[in-house]
mmCIF file of C-alpha atoms in Angstrom:
data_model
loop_
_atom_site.group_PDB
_atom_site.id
_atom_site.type_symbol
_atom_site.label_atom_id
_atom_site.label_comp_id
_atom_site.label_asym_id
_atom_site.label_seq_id
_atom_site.Cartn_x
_atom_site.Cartn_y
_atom_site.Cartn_z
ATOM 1 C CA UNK A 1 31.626 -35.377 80.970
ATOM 2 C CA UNK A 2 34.698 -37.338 81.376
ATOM 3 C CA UNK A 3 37.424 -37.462 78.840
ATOM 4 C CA UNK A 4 36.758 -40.976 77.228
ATOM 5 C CA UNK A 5 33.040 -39.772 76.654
ATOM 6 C CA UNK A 6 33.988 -36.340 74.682
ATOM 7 C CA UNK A 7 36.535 -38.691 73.036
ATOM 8 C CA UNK A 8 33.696 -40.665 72.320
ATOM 9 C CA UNK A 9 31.514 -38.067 70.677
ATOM 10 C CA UNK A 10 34.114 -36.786 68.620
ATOM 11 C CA UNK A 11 34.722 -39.639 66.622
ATOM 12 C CA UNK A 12 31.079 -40.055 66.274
ATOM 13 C CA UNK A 13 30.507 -36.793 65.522
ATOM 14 C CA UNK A 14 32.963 -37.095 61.922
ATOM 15 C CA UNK A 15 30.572 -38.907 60.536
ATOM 16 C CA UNK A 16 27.486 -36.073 60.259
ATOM 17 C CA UNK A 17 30.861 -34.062 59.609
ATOM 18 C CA UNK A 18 31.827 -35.467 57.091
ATOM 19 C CA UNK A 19 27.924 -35.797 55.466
ATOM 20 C CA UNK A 20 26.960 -32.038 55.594
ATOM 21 C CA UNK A 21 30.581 -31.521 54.340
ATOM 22 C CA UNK A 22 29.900 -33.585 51.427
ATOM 23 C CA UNK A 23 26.778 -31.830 50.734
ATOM 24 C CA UNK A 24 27.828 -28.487 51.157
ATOM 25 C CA UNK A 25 31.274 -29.316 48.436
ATOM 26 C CA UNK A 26 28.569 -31.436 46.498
ATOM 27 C CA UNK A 27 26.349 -27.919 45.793
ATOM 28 C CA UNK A 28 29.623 -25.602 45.772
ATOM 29 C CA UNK A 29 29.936 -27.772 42.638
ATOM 30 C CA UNK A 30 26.576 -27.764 40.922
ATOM 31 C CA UNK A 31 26.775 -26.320 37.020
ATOM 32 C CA UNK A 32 30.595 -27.295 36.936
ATOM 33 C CA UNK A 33 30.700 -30.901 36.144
ATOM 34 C CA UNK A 34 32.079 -31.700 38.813
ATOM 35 C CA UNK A 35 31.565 -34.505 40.922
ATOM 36 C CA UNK A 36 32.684 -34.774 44.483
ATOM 37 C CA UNK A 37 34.900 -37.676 43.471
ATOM 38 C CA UNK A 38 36.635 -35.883 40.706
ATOM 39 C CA UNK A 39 37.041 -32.980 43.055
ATOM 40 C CA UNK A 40 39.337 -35.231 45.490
ATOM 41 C CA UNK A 41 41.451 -36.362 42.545
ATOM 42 C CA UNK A 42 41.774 -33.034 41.701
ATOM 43 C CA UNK A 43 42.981 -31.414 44.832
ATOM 44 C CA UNK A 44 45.259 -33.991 45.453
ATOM 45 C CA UNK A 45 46.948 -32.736 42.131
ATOM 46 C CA UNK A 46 46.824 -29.542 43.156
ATOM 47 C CA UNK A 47 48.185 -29.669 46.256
ATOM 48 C CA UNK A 48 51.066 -32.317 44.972
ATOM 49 C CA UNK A 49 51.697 -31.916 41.581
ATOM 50 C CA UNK A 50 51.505 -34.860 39.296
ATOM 51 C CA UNK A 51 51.347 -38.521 40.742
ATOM 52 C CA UNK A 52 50.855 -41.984 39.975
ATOM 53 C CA UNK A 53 47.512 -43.524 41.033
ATOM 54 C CA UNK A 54 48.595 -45.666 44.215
ATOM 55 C CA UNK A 55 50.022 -42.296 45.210
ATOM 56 C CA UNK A 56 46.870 -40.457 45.050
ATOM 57 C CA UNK A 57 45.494 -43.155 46.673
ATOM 58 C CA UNK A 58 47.254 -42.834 49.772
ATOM 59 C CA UNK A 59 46.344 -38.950 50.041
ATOM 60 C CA UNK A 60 43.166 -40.284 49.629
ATOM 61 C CA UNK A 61 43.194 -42.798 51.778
ATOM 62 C CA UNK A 62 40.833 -45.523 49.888
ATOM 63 C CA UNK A 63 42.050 -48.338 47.679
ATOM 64 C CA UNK A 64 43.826 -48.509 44.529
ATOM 65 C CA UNK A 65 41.374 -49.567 42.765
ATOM 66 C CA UNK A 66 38.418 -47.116 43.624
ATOM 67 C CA UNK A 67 41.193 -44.303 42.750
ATOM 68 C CA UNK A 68 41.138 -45.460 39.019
ATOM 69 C CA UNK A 69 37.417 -45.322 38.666
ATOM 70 C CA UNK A 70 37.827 -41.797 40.066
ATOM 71 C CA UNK A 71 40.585 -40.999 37.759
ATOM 72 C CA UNK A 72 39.654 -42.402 34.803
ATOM 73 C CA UNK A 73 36.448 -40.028 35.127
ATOM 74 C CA UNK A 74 38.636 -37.064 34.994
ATOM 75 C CA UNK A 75 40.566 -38.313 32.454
ATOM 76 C CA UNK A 76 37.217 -38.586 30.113
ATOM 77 C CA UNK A 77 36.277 -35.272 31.015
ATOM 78 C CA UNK A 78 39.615 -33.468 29.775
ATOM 79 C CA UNK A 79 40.713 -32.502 33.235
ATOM 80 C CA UNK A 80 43.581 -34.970 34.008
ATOM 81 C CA UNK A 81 46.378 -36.822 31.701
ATOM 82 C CA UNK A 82 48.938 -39.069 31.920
ATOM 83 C CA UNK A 83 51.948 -38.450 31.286
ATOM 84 C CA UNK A 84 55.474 -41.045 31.625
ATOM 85 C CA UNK A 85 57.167 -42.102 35.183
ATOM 86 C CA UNK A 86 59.925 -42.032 35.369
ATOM 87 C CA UNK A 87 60.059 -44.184 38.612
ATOM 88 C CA UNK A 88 57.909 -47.049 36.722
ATOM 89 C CA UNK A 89 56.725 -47.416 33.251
ATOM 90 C CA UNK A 90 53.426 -49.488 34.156
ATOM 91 C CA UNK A 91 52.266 -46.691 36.800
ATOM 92 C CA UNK A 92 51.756 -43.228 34.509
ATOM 93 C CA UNK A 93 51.770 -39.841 36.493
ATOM 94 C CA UNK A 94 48.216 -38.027 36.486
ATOM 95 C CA UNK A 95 48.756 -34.024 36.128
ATOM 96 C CA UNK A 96 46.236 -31.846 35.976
ATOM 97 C CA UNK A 97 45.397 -29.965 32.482
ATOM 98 C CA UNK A 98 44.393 -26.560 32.380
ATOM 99 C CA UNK A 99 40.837 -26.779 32.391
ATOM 100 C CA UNK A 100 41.142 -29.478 35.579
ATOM 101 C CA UNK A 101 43.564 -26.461 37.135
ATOM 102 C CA UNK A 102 40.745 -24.368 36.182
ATOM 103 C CA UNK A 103 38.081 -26.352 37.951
ATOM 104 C CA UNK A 104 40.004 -26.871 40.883
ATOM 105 C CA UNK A 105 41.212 -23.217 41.710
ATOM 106 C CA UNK A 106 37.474 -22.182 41.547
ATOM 107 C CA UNK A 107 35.993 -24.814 43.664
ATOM 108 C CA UNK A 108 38.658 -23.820 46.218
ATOM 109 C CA UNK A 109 37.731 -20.518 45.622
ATOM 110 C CA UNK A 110 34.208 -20.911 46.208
ATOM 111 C CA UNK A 111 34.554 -23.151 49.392
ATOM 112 C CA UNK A 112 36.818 -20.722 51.181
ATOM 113 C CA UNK A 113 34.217 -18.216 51.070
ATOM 114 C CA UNK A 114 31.741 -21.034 52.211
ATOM 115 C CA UNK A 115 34.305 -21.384 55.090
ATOM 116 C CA UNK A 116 35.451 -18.165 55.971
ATOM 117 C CA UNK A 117 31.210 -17.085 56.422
ATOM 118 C CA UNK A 118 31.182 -20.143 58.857
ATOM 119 C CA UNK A 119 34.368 -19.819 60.649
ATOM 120 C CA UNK A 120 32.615 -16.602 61.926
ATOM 121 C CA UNK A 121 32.623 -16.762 65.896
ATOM 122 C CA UNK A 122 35.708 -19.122 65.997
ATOM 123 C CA UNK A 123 38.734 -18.778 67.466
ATOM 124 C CA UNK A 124 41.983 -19.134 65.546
ATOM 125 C CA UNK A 125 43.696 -21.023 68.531
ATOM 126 C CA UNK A 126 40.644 -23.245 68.662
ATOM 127 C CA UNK A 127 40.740 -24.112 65.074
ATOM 128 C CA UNK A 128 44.650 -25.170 65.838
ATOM 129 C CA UNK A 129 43.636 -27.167 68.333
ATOM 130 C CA UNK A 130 40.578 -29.182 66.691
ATOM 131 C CA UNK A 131 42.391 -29.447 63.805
ATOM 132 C CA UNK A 132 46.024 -30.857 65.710
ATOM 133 C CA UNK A 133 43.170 -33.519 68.078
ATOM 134 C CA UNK A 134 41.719 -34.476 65.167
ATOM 135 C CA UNK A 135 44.998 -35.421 63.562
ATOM 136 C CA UNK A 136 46.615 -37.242 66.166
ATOM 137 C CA UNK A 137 43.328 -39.542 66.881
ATOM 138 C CA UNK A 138 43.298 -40.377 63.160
ATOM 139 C CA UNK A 139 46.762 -41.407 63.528
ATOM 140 C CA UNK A 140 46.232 -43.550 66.899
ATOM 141 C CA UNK A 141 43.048 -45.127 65.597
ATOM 142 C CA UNK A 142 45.069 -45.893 62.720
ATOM 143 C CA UNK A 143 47.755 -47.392 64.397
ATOM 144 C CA UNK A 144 45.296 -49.301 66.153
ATOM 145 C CA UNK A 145 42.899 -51.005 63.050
ATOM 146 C CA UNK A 146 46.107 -51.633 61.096
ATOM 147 C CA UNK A 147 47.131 -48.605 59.090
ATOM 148 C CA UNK A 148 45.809 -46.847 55.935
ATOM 149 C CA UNK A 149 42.631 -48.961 53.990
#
């Protein structure tokens, strides 16, 4: 198979990726009311501390505007709240509260052990190196459809 063809099937190949991923977080979550969408929100947070929505946006990588639906669902549900910017008055920060930190930490939880039983039979060095193609040929398609959506 040549290298444009495997190139080929990658890309292709995020897509059921990125379904049975979905499903698998989707159930992880089930009796924690949680939704996958709050979830992103959520880790973004957690991995960054508080930000304003365009920021979490661009984590994200979807629009503005989709963000705030997402976010204003965690703020209903007590697990997000906004607090002043410094940087601009009209653009709040969203931090986690406790029971979103809560939430969070134990989805995590519960997916690593989801992903450590099906990392079995994988090679740490080949994890690297899906992991680094993967990254560069999101940033090359990228450059190539005109950036971030």
């Amino acid at each position: 198979m040549e290298k444009v063809d495997r190139l080929y099937h990658l890309v292709w190949m995020s897509r059921p990726l990125m379904q049975v991923a979905e499903l698998a977080v989707e159930q992880g979550l089930e009796g924690s009311g949680l939704t996958v969408r709050m979830r992103a929100v959520l880790e973004v947070l957690r991995e960054n501390g508080a930000l304003p929505v365009p920021e979490i946006a661009r984590h994200l990588q979807i629009q503005r505007q989709y963000v705030q639906v997402m976010v204003n669902e965690t703020l209903a549900e007590g697990l997000t709240e906004q607090r002043p910017n410094p940087r601009h008055k009209r653009s709040p920060l969203l931090a986690l509260t406790d029971k979103g930190q809560a939430l969070i930490e134990g989805a995590v939880a519960r997916e690593r052990v989801l992903l450590e039983a099906i990392g079995d039979g994988f090679e740490e060095q080949e994890i690297a190196t899906a992991l680094d193609v993967v990254r560069r040929l999101t940033e090359r398609l990228m450059g190539k459809t005109g950036g971030e959506t």
